[in-house]
Amino acid sequence: MNMRRTTIKDVAEAAGVGVATVSRVLSGGSASPETRERVLTVAAQLDYRPSALGRNLRQRRSGGIGLLVPDITDSFYGRLADGVLACARSAGEPVILGTTGDDAEREAEEIAVLLEQGVDRVVAVPAGNGEIWEPTLRSGLTTVFAHRLAAGRQDVPAVLADDRAGVRTAVDYLTGLGHRRIAYLGGPGQDSRVSVFRQTLGALVDEELIVFARGSRDSAYAAAAGLFQHRPDLTAVLAGGNQLGEAAVLAARELDLRVPKDLSLIMFDDVPWAELCSPPLTVIAEPAQDIGYRAAELVLRAGGRRPRGALLPTELIVRGSCGPRRTQ
Amino acid sequence: MNMRRTTIKDVAEAAGVGVATVSRVLSGGSASPETRERVLTVAAQLDYRPSALGRNLRQRRSGGIGLLVPDITDSFYGRLADGVLACARSAGEPVILGTTGDDAEREAEEIAVLLEQGVDRVVAVPAGNGEIWEPTLRSGLTTVFAHRLAAGRQDVPAVLADDRAGVRTAVDYLTGLGHRRIAYLGGPGQDSRVSVFRQTLGALVDEELIVFARGSRDSAYAAAAGLFQHRPDLTAVLAGGNQLGEAAVLAARELDLRVPKDLSLIMFDDVPWAELCSPPLTVIAEPAQDIGYRAAELVLRAGGRRPRGALLPTELIVRGSCGPRRTQ
DNA sequence: CTGAAAGCGCTAACAT
DNA sequence: ATGTTAGCGCTTTCAG
């Protein structure tokens, strides 16, 4: 029943050549046309599939690329992962997926698993600070960060959406509508956005209106509800991701705040349901899938040297969740 | 800079024992208490991490479990994957993810990649018919199907939601509301559901009201819009998944059909946005995450013998998208 | 209880 | 151009 797989040795014998020749032919090395053809034919007849196991051990590295995201049930990371998979598939590389829950400790564990597997290329949405990555990077792991960078790790190439521009655009749009008390509802790893938020708002910043949730949906809801209750005077909110936006919509509804009459809402990340919502949500679209694809590309093309990162454009898509400031 | 990893040999030398002893100690084999302790101490000092590469080659199988889903950007499969990851993590096993796009050919390619990697355990939402799996299964791949089964492969254990019961409940609910012209908007691999749909509806079935989309969002929208245009006399629709439900809402809005006044809608799969929609969508909830977790559990616990599958309950969650039949 | 030794399938020197 | 050979790091007989 469960017979041994065909090995390179079987092919070599059947073709009457040495194993090295088979190896060369199959990896595009030099060989006489006729030998090449014979080997190829025999390999096909025997339905020979080179084992990645042997190759990996020999080369002291597993092919394949590791992918670490905070939460695969989040539409944004789902699309990001899809981009990575698309690129990896075109290169015939397997993808090992791990989730971190935006927790530094879990991230470290997942990295350990990848290392143990011999993975030497990884695309990650970093959860912990840069230090966690220190030993990993020094051990030769080719790393590309996606969507955000780790504090104090400017040396790792990263593929990011230009959410700084996104924040500016959103804030300008909101202030242009007359809003003055604008809140930022953030998630893990959004320090950079918040600093732009502060800059753009200038004298209008109100630190109490900047709140953070942890990764979970519950935490997001709690943060949103808390914000709306403590500061009923705010008139607009910028949600830092689709789960945060979802929480904001839910919390607003719970507190009988009408969108956009009582509260204007802009959400980072354009998800399909943003259009189904009523009112349809005004969003800052981020090219999640592209981010993943580009990051995978970088990590694959990295021929030892460190590639430069990329900054992808965001876009404000105006729908119906923002209106002029409510007159008190 | 890029120094060699610590190997089992290094540990053996440092501890003054043979490599075999180190191997035994680390895999819980027999050893004298003092030897064991010494080895453990040295291993810890050297920060030794066994390489999966060597172990895999020796055992002619990669650890790790393969996961094949149609589309990782679909919330349902995202949750399913999350379940698999949760179970795999608790077992310390890596997960190799591949997407099939519900295409048999791509599925075959992904299987080939997994096999080449030496993966011998896979959880899959099968796309192709059962025959594709024939050679794979005979080659000793431990397989568990999730969410649906492959035609003519009753021999593979599967973890399914009881969507047959779900369909019955939904149809009964709809007919109870007075509906007679009820449509089914289906996706790939939903034959079993449709057969129950026909059964439950009995004399009421109208074959023209049963339409199928391929996997994509576009295809789903086209199917929904086509259905609503050709048969404006229908009063209720059962959407076979969240993307189909989304398409139905969109198409209904486009054609100015009011939900639930003109059209009652029930969607398979309870996604977060179902509640944000207006009206909030009545759904048949499916335990996607559980399905993934249980499937992974089965594939891991499978000690050679073939485990039995599982049938998980679904639940009708009534919200606001269904109403009494519109009086013509 | 422990160590020596034989590979797992493959690639990369090194010969020829 | 091609064959021979030496491992990659690990587990597993097989002796002792």
XYZ file of C-alpha atoms (C1' of nucleotides) in Angstrom:
688
model
C 0.000 0.000 0.000
C 2.270 2.687 1.281
C 5.273 2.186 -0.955
C 8.462 4.195 -0.919
C 8.507 7.349 -2.925
C 10.564 7.512 -6.052
C 13.961 8.999 -5.265
C 16.625 10.606 -7.329
C 18.537 7.356 -7.168
C 15.730 5.450 -8.859
C 15.719 7.949 -11.669
C 19.487 7.803 -12.011
C 19.484 4.040 -12.292
C 16.603 3.917 -14.721
C 18.255 6.520 -16.897
C 21.651 4.905 -16.594
C 23.337 7.995 -15.225
C 24.635 9.187 -11.879
C 22.519 10.928 -9.310
C 24.448 14.150 -9.705
C 23.493 14.313 -13.347
C 19.856 13.930 -12.504
C 20.179 16.637 -9.927
C 21.860 18.946 -12.409
C 19.358 18.366 -15.154
C 16.477 19.011 -12.844
C 17.933 22.212 -11.528
C 18.938 23.525 -14.903
C 22.647 22.757 -14.718
C 24.825 21.752 -17.613
C 24.221 18.464 -19.388
C 24.343 17.232 -22.940
C 21.063 17.633 -24.756
C 20.548 13.928 -25.149
C 21.298 13.091 -21.535
C 19.024 15.868 -20.434
C 16.196 14.544 -22.518
C 16.658 10.982 -21.342
C 16.672 12.025 -17.715
C 13.628 14.206 -18.163
C 11.744 11.415 -19.877
C 12.577 8.853 -17.246
C 11.742 11.272 -14.455
C 8.376 11.938 -16.015
C 7.690 8.236 -16.532
C 8.505 7.486 -12.945
C 6.526 10.527 -11.845
C 9.528 11.601 -9.838
C 9.031 14.466 -7.394
C 12.181 15.769 -5.772
C 11.815 15.716 -2.014
C 12.140 19.077 -0.382
C 13.248 17.228 2.739
C 16.549 16.106 1.294
C 17.221 19.371 -0.451
C 16.423 21.404 2.613
C 18.712 19.462 4.862
C 21.515 19.621 2.372
C 21.156 23.353 1.922
C 20.551 23.928 5.586
C 17.472 25.918 4.883
C 13.912 25.138 4.204
C 12.480 26.741 1.165
C 9.260 28.412 1.904
C 8.479 31.707 3.472
C 7.103 32.367 6.914
C 4.188 34.734 7.359
C 3.289 36.260 10.688
C 0.144 38.310 11.093
C -1.730 39.433 14.198
C -5.088 37.900 13.309
C -6.032 35.965 10.215
C -9.754 36.537 10.807
C -9.254 40.247 10.276
C -10.168 41.072 6.706
C -7.147 43.312 6.335
C -4.694 40.580 7.231
C -6.667 38.085 5.205
C -6.089 40.195 2.136
C -2.480 40.777 3.074
C -1.984 37.030 3.419
C -3.670 36.524 0.081
C -1.101 38.802 -1.521
C 1.756 36.883 0.028
C 0.247 33.595 -1.097
C -0.211 34.856 -4.634
C 3.426 35.836 -4.902
C 4.670 32.693 -3.208
C 2.598 30.510 -5.482
C 4.058 32.093 -8.575
C 7.450 31.179 -7.184
C 6.340 27.701 -6.187
C 7.186 28.385 -2.559
C 5.123 27.139 0.355
C 3.946 29.595 2.996
C 3.985 28.814 6.693
C 1.414 30.916 8.479
C 1.448 31.928 12.115
C -0.641 34.383 14.103
C 0.657 36.544 16.899
C -2.450 38.138 18.346
C -0.305 41.279 18.483
C 1.420 39.728 21.435
C 5.186 39.926 21.664
C 5.520 36.642 23.472
C 3.452 34.727 20.964
C 5.383 36.396 18.221
C 8.605 35.113 19.714
C 7.195 31.597 19.889
C 6.096 31.689 16.297
C 9.500 32.888 15.229
C 11.033 29.997 17.109
C 8.801 27.552 15.269
C 9.799 29.039 11.932
C 13.467 28.921 12.800
C 13.166 25.321 13.889
C 11.660 24.552 10.510
C 14.656 26.065 8.853
C 12.657 28.896 7.352
C 15.022 31.674 6.434
C 12.662 34.203 4.887
C 9.773 35.790 6.635
C 7.171 38.449 6.035
C 5.818 39.788 9.291
C 3.476 42.361 10.698
C 5.640 42.945 13.761
C 3.939 42.824 17.123
C 6.739 43.260 19.609
C 9.327 45.978 19.709
C 12.459 45.720 17.655
C 14.522 43.956 20.273
C 12.651 40.724 19.880
C 13.853 40.596 16.320
C 17.466 41.227 17.171
C 18.726 37.649 17.610
C 16.516 36.478 14.783
C 17.848 38.973 12.305
C 21.417 38.345 13.290
C 20.954 34.647 12.755
C 20.492 35.385 9.089
C 16.718 35.431 8.733
C 15.755 37.557 5.753
C 12.899 39.644 7.069
C 10.501 42.104 5.521
C 7.986 43.909 7.648
C 4.548 44.573 6.268
C 1.934 47.148 7.201
C 3.966 48.589 10.040
C 7.465 48.564 11.420
C 8.845 47.551 14.758
C 10.030 50.296 17.073
C 13.731 50.896 16.641
C 14.165 48.647 13.652
C 14.605 51.045 10.787
C 17.156 48.639 9.377
C 14.536 46.111 8.295
C 12.932 46.801 4.922
C 9.211 47.381 5.173
C 6.262 47.615 2.837
C 3.806 50.119 4.205
C 0.718 51.957 3.191
C 1.189 55.671 3.362
C -1.147 56.038 6.278
C 0.583 59.182 7.413
C -0.764 60.794 4.271
C -4.031 58.998 4.920
C -4.301 60.514 8.362
C -3.553 63.975 7.037
C -6.141 63.658 4.329
C -8.741 62.388 6.749
C -8.082 65.040 9.353
C -8.087 67.792 6.775
C -11.342 66.492 5.397
C -12.875 66.462 8.836
C -11.638 69.900 9.851
C -12.800 71.184 6.486
C -16.239 69.960 7.459
C -15.992 72.156 10.542
C -15.032 69.501 13.084
C -12.862 70.535 15.992
C -13.180 67.766 18.531
C -11.827 64.825 16.566
C -10.953 61.521 18.194
C -8.523 58.832 17.145
C -9.509 55.285 17.968
C -6.350 53.273 17.575
C -5.007 49.760 17.766
C -1.601 48.212 18.440
C 1.331 49.609 16.530
C -0.204 52.849 15.357
C 2.142 55.306 17.034
C 3.291 56.713 13.758
C -0.234 57.488 12.689
C -1.024 59.159 15.963
C 1.990 61.402 15.742
C 0.769 62.620 12.359
C -2.681 62.954 13.819
C -1.290 65.257 16.466
C 0.767 67.219 13.980
C -2.065 67.762 11.572
C -4.519 68.704 14.243
C -2.039 71.170 15.746
C -3.662 73.274 18.414
C -6.829 71.254 18.165
C -5.363 68.082 19.705
C -7.040 66.810 22.793
C -5.091 63.959 24.331
C -8.191 62.567 25.944
C -9.615 61.969 22.515
C -6.804 59.628 21.582
C -7.588 56.146 22.814
C -6.155 52.734 22.122
C -7.631 49.272 22.079
C -5.770 46.029 22.167
C -6.189 43.641 19.285
C -9.538 42.065 20.096
C -13.020 43.024 19.001
C -14.142 43.278 22.612
C -11.356 45.623 23.486
C -12.190 47.738 20.457
C -15.815 47.994 21.477
C -14.920 48.890 25.039
C -12.570 51.611 23.859
C -15.130 53.070 21.482
C -17.970 52.986 23.971
C -15.790 54.482 26.680
C -14.694 57.261 24.404
C -18.200 58.170 23.320
C -19.517 58.146 26.864
C -16.745 60.170 28.431
C -16.620 62.734 25.728
C -20.058 63.286 24.275
C -18.747 66.582 22.954
C -16.651 64.977 20.233
C -18.114 65.242 16.763
C -15.851 63.095 14.661
C -13.768 59.978 14.997
C -11.068 58.376 12.966
C -10.982 54.607 13.471
C -7.615 52.972 12.899
C -8.816 49.749 11.299
C -11.877 47.824 10.233
C -12.464 46.160 13.576
C -12.207 49.506 15.279
C -14.587 51.005 12.759
C -17.003 48.181 13.345
C -16.796 48.806 17.075
C -17.380 52.508 16.549
C -20.511 51.876 14.496
C -21.805 49.454 17.091
C -21.037 51.713 20.035
C -22.551 54.726 18.299
C -25.710 52.809 17.626
C -25.842 51.613 21.215
C -25.579 55.162 22.487
C -28.078 56.458 19.962
C -25.568 58.608 18.211
C -26.614 59.163 14.653
C -23.976 58.865 11.928
C -23.218 61.288 10.401
C -25.608 63.711 12.093
C -24.233 63.418 15.612
C -20.961 61.779 14.743
C -18.804 61.723 11.653
C -16.822 58.551 11.152
C -13.868 57.691 8.987
C -12.425 54.233 9.058
C -9.034 52.985 7.979
C -9.291 50.077 5.541
C -11.966 49.679 2.933
C -13.789 46.426 3.535
C -16.688 45.110 1.469
C -19.229 45.738 4.191
C -18.307 49.426 4.419
C -20.604 49.922 1.479
C -23.410 47.865 2.978
C -23.478 49.804 6.187
C -25.975 52.555 6.557
C -24.816 55.077 6.058
C -22.077 53.650 3.886
C -18.763 54.325 5.540
C -16.248 56.880 4.374
C -12.899 55.135 4.480
C -9.212 55.418 3.859
C -8.546 52.495 1.586
C -5.305 50.616 2.070
C -3.932 48.207 -0.527
C -3.655 45.237 1.813
C -3.238 42.652 -0.876
C -0.555 44.688 -2.632
C 1.290 45.143 0.614
C 1.448 41.400 1.017
C 2.441 40.779 -2.563
C 5.187 43.366 -2.548
C 6.543 42.207 0.775
C 6.710 38.629 -0.471
C 8.386 39.827 -3.618
C 11.043 41.640 -1.632
C 11.709 38.712 0.610
C 12.035 36.388 -2.364
C 14.152 38.650 -4.530
C 16.441 39.501 -1.647
C 19.676 38.048 -2.950
C 21.473 38.486 0.326
C 21.509 42.270 0.233
C 18.900 44.297 1.959
C 16.267 45.626 -0.408
C 14.636 48.964 0.100
C 11.078 49.007 1.321
C 8.056 50.527 -0.359
C 5.375 53.038 0.491
C 2.020 52.381 -1.150
C -0.655 55.039 -1.610
C -3.832 55.225 0.415
C -7.041 56.762 -0.795
C -9.849 58.607 0.886
C -13.124 57.202 -0.361
C -15.963 59.497 0.545
C -19.254 57.772 1.159
C -21.866 58.769 3.663
C -20.535 58.651 7.190
C -19.204 62.171 7.462
C -21.163 65.384 7.624
C -20.739 68.968 8.743
C -20.131 69.570 12.397
C -23.222 69.253 14.477
C -24.286 72.637 15.749
C -24.473 72.317 19.458
C 28.400 36.972 11.609
C 26.297 34.129 10.358
C 27.610 31.329 12.507
C 26.535 27.719 12.343
C 23.582 26.719 14.423
C 24.148 24.600 17.461
C 23.665 20.949 16.516
C 22.970 17.867 18.481
C 26.621 16.976 18.116
C 27.716 20.142 19.886
C 25.452 19.293 22.769
C 26.705 15.722 22.894
C 30.327 16.808 23.063
C 29.707 19.496 25.620
C 27.816 17.045 27.794
C 30.324 14.290 27.236
C 27.792 11.815 25.906
C 26.896 10.383 22.528
C 24.493 12.041 20.142
C 22.062 9.188 20.532
C 21.739 9.908 24.216
C 20.988 13.547 23.578
C 18.364 12.554 21.073
C 16.765 10.158 23.533
C 16.729 12.613 26.380
C 15.175 15.301 24.261
C 12.484 13.039 22.962
C 11.642 11.589 26.326
C 13.435 8.289 25.924
C 15.142 6.340 28.676
C 18.200 7.751 30.358
C 19.636 7.802 33.834
C 18.380 10.748 35.845
C 21.791 12.306 36.137
C 22.613 11.969 32.457
C 19.279 13.432 31.609
C 19.840 16.423 33.795
C 23.299 17.062 32.464
C 22.125 16.910 28.873
C 19.205 19.166 29.576
C 21.408 21.706 31.308
C 23.955 21.779 28.541
C 21.271 21.999 25.887
C 19.740 24.953 27.661
C 23.100 26.665 28.087
C 23.864 26.281 24.429
C 20.348 27.336 23.533
C 20.078 24.230 21.415
C 17.100 23.989 19.095
C 16.698 20.684 17.301
C 16.506 21.227 13.577
C 13.301 20.034 12.031
C 15.235 19.582 8.814
C 17.292 16.684 10.073
C 14.432 15.072 11.902
C 12.118 15.348 8.941
C 14.518 13.778 6.535
C 15.255 10.947 8.891
C 11.594 10.247 9.490
C 10.737 10.818 5.876
C 7.972 13.197 6.754
C 7.763 16.803 7.569
C 5.954 17.648 10.710
C 3.431 20.322 10.169
C 0.004 20.205 8.726
C -1.180 21.466 5.373
C -4.264 23.635 5.140
C -6.122 24.169 1.893
C -8.976 26.668 1.696
C -10.684 28.252 -1.290
C -10.096 31.864 -0.311
C -8.370 33.221 2.757
C -9.963 36.658 2.346
C -13.370 35.126 2.972
C -14.254 35.664 6.607
C -15.555 32.126 6.915
C -12.300 30.557 5.833
C -10.365 33.081 7.853
C -12.104 31.827 10.970
C -11.697 28.230 9.895
C -7.981 28.799 9.406
C -7.824 30.461 12.792
C -9.223 27.314 14.349
C -6.674 25.140 12.635
C -3.881 27.466 13.714
C -5.077 27.442 17.305
C -5.005 23.665 17.454
C -1.714 23.393 15.604
C -0.088 25.906 17.896
C -1.079 23.973 20.963
C 0.668 20.998 19.393
C 3.657 23.071 18.352
C 3.092 22.183 14.712
C 3.594 24.599 11.846
C 0.801 25.135 9.334
C 1.403 25.437 5.625
C -1.401 27.382 4.015
C -2.527 27.178 0.418
C -5.538 28.586 -1.402
C -7.363 26.847 -4.183
C -9.813 29.436 -5.450
C -12.236 26.530 -5.564
C -10.420 25.388 -8.648
C -9.590 21.709 -9.027
C -6.416 22.339 -10.953
C -5.029 24.783 -8.441
C -5.987 22.381 -5.712
C -3.958 19.668 -7.381
C -0.964 22.005 -7.613
C -1.213 22.916 -3.973
C -1.378 19.282 -3.003
C 1.741 18.661 -5.051
C 3.553 21.419 -3.186
C 2.534 19.952 0.144
C 3.631 16.485 -0.877
C 6.957 17.788 -2.065
C 7.417 19.368 1.348
C 6.869 16.010 2.924
C 3.672 17.097 4.589
C 1.696 14.037 5.509
C -1.308 15.552 7.225
C -3.720 17.952 5.655
C -6.951 19.699 6.458
C -8.754 20.738 3.306
C -11.937 22.323 2.080
C -12.019 20.188 -1.050
C -12.522 21.959 -4.340
C -12.264 19.237 -6.920
C -14.183 16.026 -7.067
C -13.008 13.028 -5.159
C -10.842 11.572 -7.886
C -8.235 14.257 -7.530
C -7.646 13.024 -4.043
C -7.278 9.390 -5.014
C -3.515 9.205 -5.616
C -2.881 11.547 -2.731
C -4.806 9.501 -0.254
C -3.263 6.268 -1.417
C 0.177 7.735 -0.969
C -0.525 7.844 2.743
C -1.565 11.444 3.258
C -3.730 11.676 6.345
C -6.578 13.887 5.220
C -9.526 15.479 6.947
C -12.048 17.459 4.987
C -13.566 20.550 6.524
C -16.789 22.392 5.790
C -17.746 20.124 2.917
C -16.828 16.818 1.395
C -15.606 15.861 -2.020
C -18.006 14.058 -4.314
C -17.547 10.333 -4.029
C -15.137 10.428 -1.128
C -17.214 9.271 1.781
C -14.138 7.416 3.006
C -12.386 10.591 4.132
C -13.338 11.830 7.592
C -14.942 15.248 7.511
C -15.881 17.947 9.977
C -19.016 19.651 8.789
C -21.571 22.093 9.977
C -25.025 20.623 9.911
C -26.108 22.870 7.099
C -28.719 20.388 5.991
C -30.520 21.125 9.231
C -29.712 24.779 8.684
C -31.377 24.755 5.304
C -34.452 23.027 6.695
C -34.747 25.518 9.508
C -34.330 28.443 7.178
C -36.805 27.170 4.627
C -39.356 26.329 7.284
C -38.936 29.763 8.764
C -39.467 31.360 5.378
C -42.484 29.277 4.426
C -43.884 29.933 7.871
C -43.702 33.597 7.007
C -45.852 32.854 3.985
C -43.166 32.751 1.324
C -43.688 30.473 -1.638
C -41.189 31.627 -4.241
C -37.944 31.071 -2.443
C -34.602 31.218 -4.193
C -31.301 29.583 -3.343
C -28.198 31.532 -4.228
C -25.413 29.014 -4.045
C -21.668 28.701 -4.380
C -19.282 25.874 -5.262
C -19.727 22.597 -3.441
C -23.218 23.152 -2.103
C -24.988 20.287 -3.801
C -25.881 18.681 -0.543
C -27.557 21.817 0.706
C -29.511 22.226 -2.471
C -30.820 18.712 -2.319
C -32.189 19.435 1.147
C -33.523 22.714 -0.134
C -35.457 20.834 -2.788
C -36.666 18.227 -0.330
C -37.876 20.710 2.217
C -39.577 22.907 -0.311
C -41.332 19.882 -1.834
C -43.902 20.956 -4.394
C -42.818 24.544 -4.048
C -39.434 24.074 -5.755
C -38.805 26.146 -8.792
C -35.602 25.107 -10.519
C -35.178 28.528 -12.019
C -34.852 29.940 -8.553
C -31.788 27.866 -7.828
C -28.710 29.617 -9.128
C -25.018 29.145 -8.617
C -22.101 31.510 -8.603
C -18.487 30.598 -8.884
C -16.165 31.569 -6.071
C -15.614 35.248 -6.783
C -17.458 38.298 -5.494
C -18.151 39.434 -9.034
C -19.680 36.152 -9.954
C -21.809 36.254 -6.827
C -23.084 39.705 -7.678
C -23.841 38.727 -11.254
C -25.767 35.676 -10.094
C -27.776 37.655 -7.555
C -28.569 40.508 -9.918
C -29.519 38.085 -12.692
C -31.785 36.187 -10.377
C -33.576 39.266 -9.103
C -34.054 40.660 -12.577
C -35.310 37.506 -14.233
C -37.624 36.589 -11.451
C -39.045 39.684 -9.821
C -41.789 37.462 -8.459
C -39.564 35.814 -5.874
C -40.076 37.008 -2.333
C -37.307 35.350 -0.396
C -33.761 34.233 -0.921
C -31.378 31.997 0.932
C -27.765 32.962 0.324
C -25.252 30.168 0.671
C -22.414 32.137 2.246
C -21.361 35.578 3.374
C -20.067 36.713 0.012
C -23.285 35.601 -1.605
C -25.255 37.388 1.081
C -23.247 40.511 0.508
C -23.940 40.263 -3.210
C -27.636 39.788 -2.540
C -27.820 42.901 -0.383
C -25.942 44.899 -2.983
C -28.031 43.642 -5.891
C -31.248 44.214 -4.000
C -30.246 47.770 -3.260
C -29.278 48.337 -6.864
C -32.669 47.161 -8.047
C -34.491 49.108 -5.367
C -35.804 46.030 -3.662
C -36.466 46.760 -0.036
C -35.359 44.224 2.547
C -37.404 42.778 4.101
C -40.429 44.463 2.613
C -39.936 43.333 -0.961
C -37.438 40.633 -0.297
C -36.662 38.459 2.683
C -33.042 37.407 3.014
C -31.322 34.739 5.015
C -27.601 34.306 4.769
C -25.434 31.348 5.663
C -22.619 32.313 8.009
C -22.850 34.903 10.725
C -20.236 37.560 10.097
C -19.686 40.645 12.236
C -21.111 43.009 9.671
C -24.406 41.121 9.495
C -25.385 43.096 12.554
C -24.238 46.409 11.117
C -26.263 46.034 7.982
C -29.608 47.672 7.793
C -31.684 45.878 8.327
C -29.457 43.559 10.337
C -29.278 40.238 8.555
C -30.997 37.092 9.703
C -28.416 34.358 9.394
C -27.652 30.710 9.860
C -24.565 30.774 12.010
C -21.902 28.196 11.336
C -19.086 27.464 13.785
C -16.267 28.095 11.341
C -13.549 28.314 13.936
C -14.706 25.128 15.627
C -14.763 23.325 12.331
C -11.139 24.226 11.798
C -10.129 23.327 15.310
C -11.855 19.976 15.263
C -10.511 19.092 11.854
C -6.971 19.876 12.965
C -7.541 17.840 16.091
C -8.628 14.861 14.035
C -5.726 15.085 11.678
C -3.286 15.321 14.571
C -4.787 12.609 16.713
C -5.080 10.258 13.785
C -2.746 7.501 14.873
C -2.825 5.781 11.547
C -6.423 4.667 11.780
C -9.148 6.688 10.211
C -11.070 8.762 12.726
C -14.750 9.438 12.396
C -15.814 12.887 11.345
C -18.042 15.310 13.191
C -21.224 17.219 12.528
C -21.445 20.581 14.280
C -24.715 22.392 14.935
C -25.849 25.462 13.066
C -28.157 28.083 14.473
C -30.768 30.347 12.960
C -30.245 33.837 14.315
C -33.282 35.962 13.593
C -32.558 39.622 13.068
C -34.328 41.940 10.711
C -33.990 40.807 7.133
C -37.038 38.577 6.908
C -40.663 39.576 6.924
C -44.046 38.235 5.897
C -44.584 37.614 2.227
C -45.213 40.752 0.266
C -48.773 40.848 -0.923
C -48.668 41.265 -4.661
C 21.667 2.742 30.118
C 24.550 4.282 26.553
C 27.486 4.788 22.233
C 28.752 3.747 17.488
C 27.169 3.691 13.047
C 23.977 3.623 9.304
C 21.440 6.094 6.586
C 16.931 9.451 5.191
C 17.261 12.279 -0.272
C 19.625 15.585 -1.943
C 23.462 18.887 -3.712
C 28.112 20.509 -4.296
C 32.899 19.655 -4.479
C 36.034 17.204 -6.700
C 37.571 13.970 -10.021
C 37.613 12.096 -14.389
C 29.919 16.495 -19.501
C 29.335 13.259 -15.981
C 30.238 10.131 -12.090
C 31.879 9.508 -7.179
C 31.693 10.907 -2.748
C 30.984 13.390 1.358
C 28.077 15.068 4.248
C 23.586 18.332 5.942
C 21.266 17.033 11.502
C 18.746 13.834 13.113
C 16.699 9.133 14.794
C 17.116 4.400 15.278
C 18.816 -0.191 15.247
C 22.315 -2.862 17.190
C 25.947 -3.900 20.373
C 28.022 -3.530 24.584
